[in-house]
Amino acid sequence: MMSHSSAPAGEQTLAVVGNPNTGKTTLFNALTGLNQTIANYPGTTIEHKAGRLAGAGGVRLVDLPGAYSLAAQSEDEKLTSEMLFGHSTAEPRIDAILCVIDATSLRRNLFLLSQLMELERPIVVALTMVDILKRRGIVLDAAAISKVLGLPVISVHVRRGQGVKELSEVLRNIQNVAPAKAVVTLPQPLQAALDRLETRLAANPLWPTRSNRPGFQKPISGQSTGHPNGRPNPPRAELLHWLLGRANQNNSINDEFFKFITAERVALAGAEKAWAAEAAARFEWADRAMAQIRSAEEAPGEGKSDWADKVLTHPVAGFIVFAFVAAVVFQAIYSWAGPLMDAVDSGVSWLGVWVGALLPQGAFSSLLVDGVIGGVGSVAVFFPQIFILFCFIAILEDCGYLARIAYLLDGYFRKLGLSGKSFLPLISSFACAVPGIMAARTIEGRRERLLTVLLAPLMSCSARLPVYILMIMTFIPERIILGGWLGVRALLLVAMYMVGVAAAILVALLLKRILPRKGAAAFLLELPSYRLPSVRTVLLRGALASKDFLKNAGTVILACSVLIWALGYFPRPAAIAEEYAAKRAEIMAAASPEASAEKAEALAQLADGESGAYLRQSYLGRIGHAIEPVVRPLGWDWRIGMAVAASFPAREVIVATLGTIFNLSDADESSMELRSRLRSATWPDGRPLITAPVALSIMVFFALCCQCVSTLAVIRKETGSWMWPAVSFVYMTLMAYMAAWTTYVVSAHFLV
Amino acid sequence: MDESIEPCIGCDCGLRDLKKGMCARVRDVTMNRPEARRLIDLGFINGAAVTMLRPGATCIVRLGTTRLGLCSELQNCVRLRTSLADAPPLVN
């Protein structure tokens, strides 16, 4: 969770506000560069982005979620209006507003501007997409618009760098901009109700609240005209919020005040009628303003975007294009990120070896090499995947295609309680749940987003593959079926992927009933015009998401890695050290000087044996023994239980841990030696330890469990609470256990 | 306002009834769902011209210069004041 420090004295905080798809974030990025922070708003999953104006101190910009209106409907819009009304603890003071307006949707954007002007704060307007309008034969003159609106207006084209400097200059001197004034003449009954409310509030500004919570009853600014009692009066935007907004009877609202606004709403023939009348008045004003500032009327005929939509939203052709795009994104994070991840992994391994060689052997060296560097490596290895995925998301979102994907899939995903936008996070999770969960940020509905986050870890990620390969190749004999078209092993691998998908569908149907419906939004989505994404924005989005992950999830992952290292390293019984020192001395004494290769091999085997002996005696080993009664019904012994416990930081760790337990160093899933030792491992009574049913139960457990500290850390970060990672871990572990047990019992019945 | 579109007094036509390419004018928005307020703020107000681009359970309409995807629940909230029989097809 971020710390929401208010701006230092003398620093101006500007809210960047605008409709969605106006190029608001692109402009914010251009104005602040990498000099920005991303976090969640307290208690929400919505991104909070703030940064300082590049090249100038004293001006801080806060990128608020896109909004069509101050009458908030979605979680995002609610945050925006709360911030602007000064009711938010995240940004208690907003001094001025930078309103980003899309010139191609001027009417709708002016609607929001008319509301912002009623906040009575200094406003600067940035006009985007002017070039698109120009291509349609309509010229907009920023100076003329400025005259009509009575506000500074600057036309910007971020990709070409036009207007950004000029805008920065105006923002730097924001104190010279006068507060905006209300421009819309409201319908008479509404205005009369507002006047009555204003009179009552002037007499008692704290009246609306029961609790007098600080900030809640506070008028938004001190810039409004004072009243006889010397207290500033709330601006019209806030009065309208009280009168027509979400003020419902609850503990924080004064009963008398609630009765008053309810009576006023009834007098207005219901808030609904008043909403429509208010909106009509604002659109009338927008129409009048547009008549003065546009060189020509825009014909609403078919544009290029309409033609593209004929294909891209078509029920058949649209799905074909979408399948291709999804395949490219999946391929990118699954395969293209591979060499980069290998490079990061090799770099970290090299660093570990180098540091290990510098330091004398012992606990400190092991902590640094296996705990810290290993832990950092397990975090850094995700960097390429997150960077690539977020670059793709930025491209798809900026060019307008993500909205079409949401449209295409919404009907199907809605049946599972998800959103059309859940697809990309879920498909990405087949490569890795960490970027997948982060990608769920694109989903507006809180409920849909939470469901997506909870389901993403069930998709079979690439870390499960080494476990599947080791178990299948070691314990499942190959048999060709379906006339030579398919092998049992390949079929089993596909089945493992399907287990996760099937479980996700069942869990989705269950959670859909359990999770509160609050926040479940009806599908209402703007399909923006297609346009070229900005390279700068794309790269910046990838870089910021990666930085955010390394900083926030990284620390938790590192802490867990060090903890697991300590459990696997301590205690160090002197008896083992003495036993292996004696054996080492024996080899050194016995071997002839000519047989140095044999001696080295014997010493290496001894070192592997020593590591295994220590691990078996460690706290982790004791945990394995302690949990043996629990894992016994799955067909596992304490060694498998210990390996599973050790793989809590990451699933793939089980392979290396099994290697250490069976006295092998550097074992991976393709190691023939490890396969042979696993096959020959036995119970104390001589029965084989791992049989096909046991291998199947291990695979099913790993397909469904949440043995991945990175995933849990990122769920915590994205939901802003420890509750959801705890829920994920508990329900997935229980489900994995039940499924593994069922698999073991059923397969033991048929296979043995 | 396009006067060639005759108002349909007492007409209970909704957005759902528009076929592909048909254009009509909005009469009002019923507040069956909380999101209906958003429809008003987006410009679904009395007299606004709306064109059906792709009908369906989730449809695509054009309102002014904005293309919107709307689920069936929200389509039911938008009542039209144009006789559908008189609604002109989309130009092109």
Coordinates of C-alpha atoms in Angstrom, one line a residue, chain A residues 217-454:
Chain A
Q217 CA -18.4 17.6 5.7
K218 CA -15.6 19.9 4.6
P219 CA -16.5 22.2 1.7
I220 CA -14.2 21.6 -1.2
S221 CA -12.4 24.9 -1.3
G222 CA -11.9 28.1 0.4
Q223 CA -12.3 29.9 -2.9
S224 CA -16.0 30.2 -2.9
T225 CA -17.6 33.4 -1.8
G226 CA -17.9 33.7 2.0
H227 CA -21.2 33.7 3.8
P228 CA -22.3 36.0 6.6
N229 CA -21.1 33.4 9.2
G230 CA -17.7 33.6 7.6
R231 CA -17.6 30.0 6.5
P232 CA -16.9 29.2 2.9
N233 CA -19.9 27.7 1.0
P234 CA -19.5 24.5 -1.0
P235 CA -19.4 25.0 -4.8
R236 CA -22.3 24.1 -7.0
A237 CA -20.8 20.8 -8.0
E238 CA -20.9 19.6 -4.4
L239 CA -24.4 20.9 -3.8
L240 CA -25.6 19.0 -6.8
H241 CA -23.8 16.0 -5.5
W242 CA -25.8 16.2 -2.2
L243 CA -29.0 16.9 -4.0
L244 CA -28.9 14.4 -6.8
G245 CA -26.0 12.2 -5.9
R246 CA -25.5 9.2 -3.7
A247 CA -26.4 10.7 -0.4
N248 CA -28.5 7.9 1.1
Q249 CA -29.5 7.4 4.7
N250 CA -26.7 5.8 6.6
N251 CA -24.8 6.4 9.8
S252 CA -22.7 9.2 8.4
I253 CA -25.6 11.3 7.2
N254 CA -27.6 13.5 9.5
D255 CA -31.3 12.4 9.6
E256 CA -32.6 16.0 9.3
F257 CA -30.4 16.6 6.3
F258 CA -31.5 13.4 4.7
K259 CA -35.1 14.3 5.2
F260 CA -34.5 17.7 3.6
I261 CA -32.8 16.3 0.5
T262 CA -35.4 13.5 0.2
A263 CA -38.2 16.2 0.3
E264 CA -36.3 18.2 -2.4
R265 CA -36.0 15.1 -4.6
V266 CA -39.7 14.5 -4.3
A267 CA -40.4 18.1 -5.2
L268 CA -38.3 17.7 -8.3
A269 CA -40.5 14.7 -9.3
G270 CA -37.8 12.3 -8.3
A271 CA -34.0 12.6 -8.7
E272 CA -34.3 10.7 -12.0
K273 CA -36.2 13.5 -13.7
A274 CA -33.9 16.1 -12.3
W275 CA -30.9 14.1 -13.6
A276 CA -32.3 14.1 -17.1
A277 CA -33.2 17.8 -16.9
E278 CA -29.7 18.7 -15.6
A279 CA -28.0 16.6 -18.3
A280 CA -30.2 18.2 -21.0
A281 CA -29.1 21.7 -19.8
R282 CA -25.5 20.7 -19.9
F283 CA -25.7 19.3 -23.4
E284 CA -27.6 22.4 -24.5
W285 CA -24.7 24.5 -23.3
A286 CA -22.2 22.2 -25.0
D287 CA -24.2 22.5 -28.3
R288 CA -24.1 26.3 -28.0
A289 CA -20.4 26.3 -27.3
M290 CA -19.7 23.9 -30.2
A291 CA -21.6 26.1 -32.6
Q292 CA -19.2 28.9 -31.7
I293 CA -15.9 26.9 -31.8
R294 CA -16.2 24.4 -34.7
S295 CA -15.7 25.4 -38.3
A296 CA -18.2 22.8 -39.5
E297 CA -20.7 20.2 -38.3
E298 CA -19.5 16.7 -38.3
A299 CA -21.5 14.2 -40.3
P300 CA -22.0 11.1 -38.3
G301 CA -21.3 8.8 -41.3
E302 CA -19.1 5.8 -41.4
G303 CA -15.5 6.3 -40.7
K304 CA -12.5 4.0 -40.9
S305 CA -13.2 2.8 -37.4
D306 CA -16.7 1.7 -38.5
W307 CA -15.3 -0.3 -41.4
A308 CA -12.7 -2.0 -39.1
D309 CA -15.4 -2.8 -36.6
K310 CA -17.4 -4.6 -39.3
V311 CA -14.6 -7.2 -39.2
L312 CA -13.3 -6.9 -35.7
T313 CA -16.6 -7.2 -33.9
H314 CA -18.1 -9.7 -36.3
P315 CA -19.2 -12.9 -34.5
V316 CA -17.1 -15.1 -36.8
A317 CA -14.4 -12.9 -38.4
G318 CA -13.9 -11.0 -35.1
F319 CA -13.1 -14.3 -33.3
I320 CA -10.6 -15.4 -35.9
V321 CA -8.7 -12.1 -35.6
F322 CA -9.0 -12.2 -31.9
A323 CA -7.7 -15.8 -31.7
F324 CA -4.7 -14.7 -33.8
V325 CA -4.0 -11.7 -31.5
A326 CA -4.3 -13.9 -28.4
A327 CA -1.9 -16.4 -29.9
V328 CA 0.7 -13.7 -30.6
V329 CA 0.4 -12.3 -27.0
F330 CA 0.6 -15.8 -25.5
Q331 CA 3.5 -16.7 -27.7
A332 CA 5.3 -13.5 -26.7
I333 CA 5.1 -14.2 -23.0
Y334 CA 5.6 -17.9 -23.3
S335 CA 8.3 -18.1 -25.8
W336 CA 9.7 -14.7 -26.7
A337 CA 10.3 -13.9 -23.1
G338 CA 12.1 -17.2 -22.6
P339 CA 15.6 -16.2 -23.8
L340 CA 15.4 -13.0 -21.8
M341 CA 14.3 -14.9 -18.7
D342 CA 17.1 -17.4 -19.3
A343 CA 19.5 -14.5 -19.5
V344 CA 18.3 -13.1 -16.2
D345 CA 18.4 -16.5 -14.6
S346 CA 22.0 -17.1 -16.0
G347 CA 23.1 -13.7 -14.8
V348 CA 21.7 -14.3 -11.3
S349 CA 23.3 -17.8 -11.2
W350 CA 26.6 -16.4 -12.3
L351 CA 26.4 -13.7 -9.6
G352 CA 25.7 -16.5 -7.0
V353 CA 28.7 -18.5 -8.1
W354 CA 30.9 -15.5 -8.2
V355 CA 29.8 -14.3 -4.7
G356 CA 30.0 -17.9 -3.4
A357 CA 33.6 -18.2 -4.6
L358 CA 34.5 -14.9 -2.9
L359 CA 33.2 -15.8 0.5
P360 CA 34.3 -18.7 2.8
Q361 CA 31.7 -21.5 3.0
G362 CA 29.2 -21.2 5.8
A363 CA 25.9 -19.9 6.8
F364 CA 26.5 -16.3 5.6
S365 CA 27.7 -17.4 2.2
S366 CA 24.7 -19.7 1.9
L367 CA 22.3 -17.0 3.0
L368 CA 23.7 -14.6 0.5
V369 CA 23.9 -17.0 -2.4
D370 CA 20.9 -19.3 -1.9
G371 CA 18.6 -17.0 0.1
V372 CA 19.2 -13.4 -1.1
I373 CA 20.6 -13.8 -4.6
G374 CA 18.4 -16.8 -5.2
G375 CA 15.4 -14.8 -3.9
V376 CA 16.2 -11.8 -6.0
G377 CA 16.6 -14.1 -9.0
S378 CA 13.2 -15.6 -8.5
V379 CA 11.8 -12.0 -8.6
A380 CA 13.9 -10.6 -11.4
V381 CA 13.1 -13.6 -13.7
F382 CA 9.6 -12.3 -14.1
F383 CA 10.8 -8.9 -15.4
P384 CA 10.8 -9.8 -19.2
Q385 CA 7.3 -11.4 -19.0
I386 CA 5.7 -8.5 -17.2
F387 CA 7.4 -5.9 -19.5
I388 CA 6.4 -7.7 -22.7
L389 CA 2.8 -8.4 -21.5
F390 CA 2.2 -4.8 -20.4
C391 CA 3.6 -3.4 -23.6
F392 CA 1.1 -5.6 -25.5
I393 CA -1.7 -4.5 -23.2
A394 CA -0.7 -0.8 -23.8
I395 CA -0.8 -1.4 -27.6
L396 CA -4.1 -3.2 -27.5
E397 CA -5.7 -0.6 -25.2
D398 CA -4.2 2.5 -26.9
C399 CA -5.2 1.3 -30.4
G400 CA -8.8 0.7 -29.2
Y401 CA -8.8 -3.1 -29.8
L402 CA -9.1 -4.1 -26.1
A403 CA -12.6 -2.6 -26.0
R404 CA -13.5 -4.8 -29.0
I405 CA -12.2 -7.9 -27.2
A406 CA -14.3 -7.1 -24.2
Y407 CA -17.3 -6.7 -26.5
L408 CA -16.7 -10.0 -28.3
L409 CA -16.2 -12.1 -25.2
D410 CA -18.4 -10.3 -22.6
G411 CA -21.5 -12.5 -23.2
Y412 CA -19.6 -15.7 -22.6
F413 CA -17.5 -14.5 -19.7
R414 CA -20.5 -12.8 -18.0
K415 CA -22.1 -16.3 -17.5
L416 CA -19.1 -17.1 -15.3
G417 CA -19.3 -13.8 -13.4
L418 CA -16.3 -12.5 -15.3
S419 CA -15.9 -9.6 -17.8
G420 CA -14.9 -9.8 -21.5
K421 CA -11.6 -8.1 -20.4
S422 CA -10.9 -11.1 -18.2
F423 CA -9.7 -13.1 -21.2
L424 CA -6.3 -11.5 -21.6
P425 CA -5.3 -11.8 -17.9
L426 CA -6.4 -15.5 -17.9
I427 CA -4.6 -16.5 -21.1
S428 CA -1.5 -14.7 -19.9
S429 CA -1.7 -16.7 -16.7
F430 CA -1.0 -19.9 -18.7
A431 CA 2.5 -18.4 -19.0
C432 CA 2.7 -17.0 -15.5
A433 CA 0.0 -15.9 -13.1
V434 CA 2.0 -12.9 -11.9
P435 CA 1.7 -10.7 -15.1
G436 CA -1.8 -12.2 -15.6
I437 CA -3.0 -10.9 -12.3
M438 CA -1.5 -7.5 -12.9
A439 CA -3.2 -7.4 -16.3
A440 CA -6.5 -7.7 -14.5
R441 CA -6.1 -3.9 -13.8
T442 CA -7.8 -3.3 -17.2
I443 CA -11.1 -4.7 -15.8
E444 CA -13.3 -1.9 -14.5
G445 CA -15.9 -3.8 -12.4
R446 CA -14.5 -4.6 -8.9
R447 CA -16.3 -7.9 -8.7
E448 CA -15.2 -9.1 -12.1
R449 CA -11.7 -8.0 -11.4
L450 CA -11.5 -9.9 -8.1
L451 CA -12.9 -13.0 -9.7
T452 CA -10.3 -12.8 -12.4
V453 CA -7.5 -12.4 -9.9
L454 CA -8.8 -15.4 -7.9

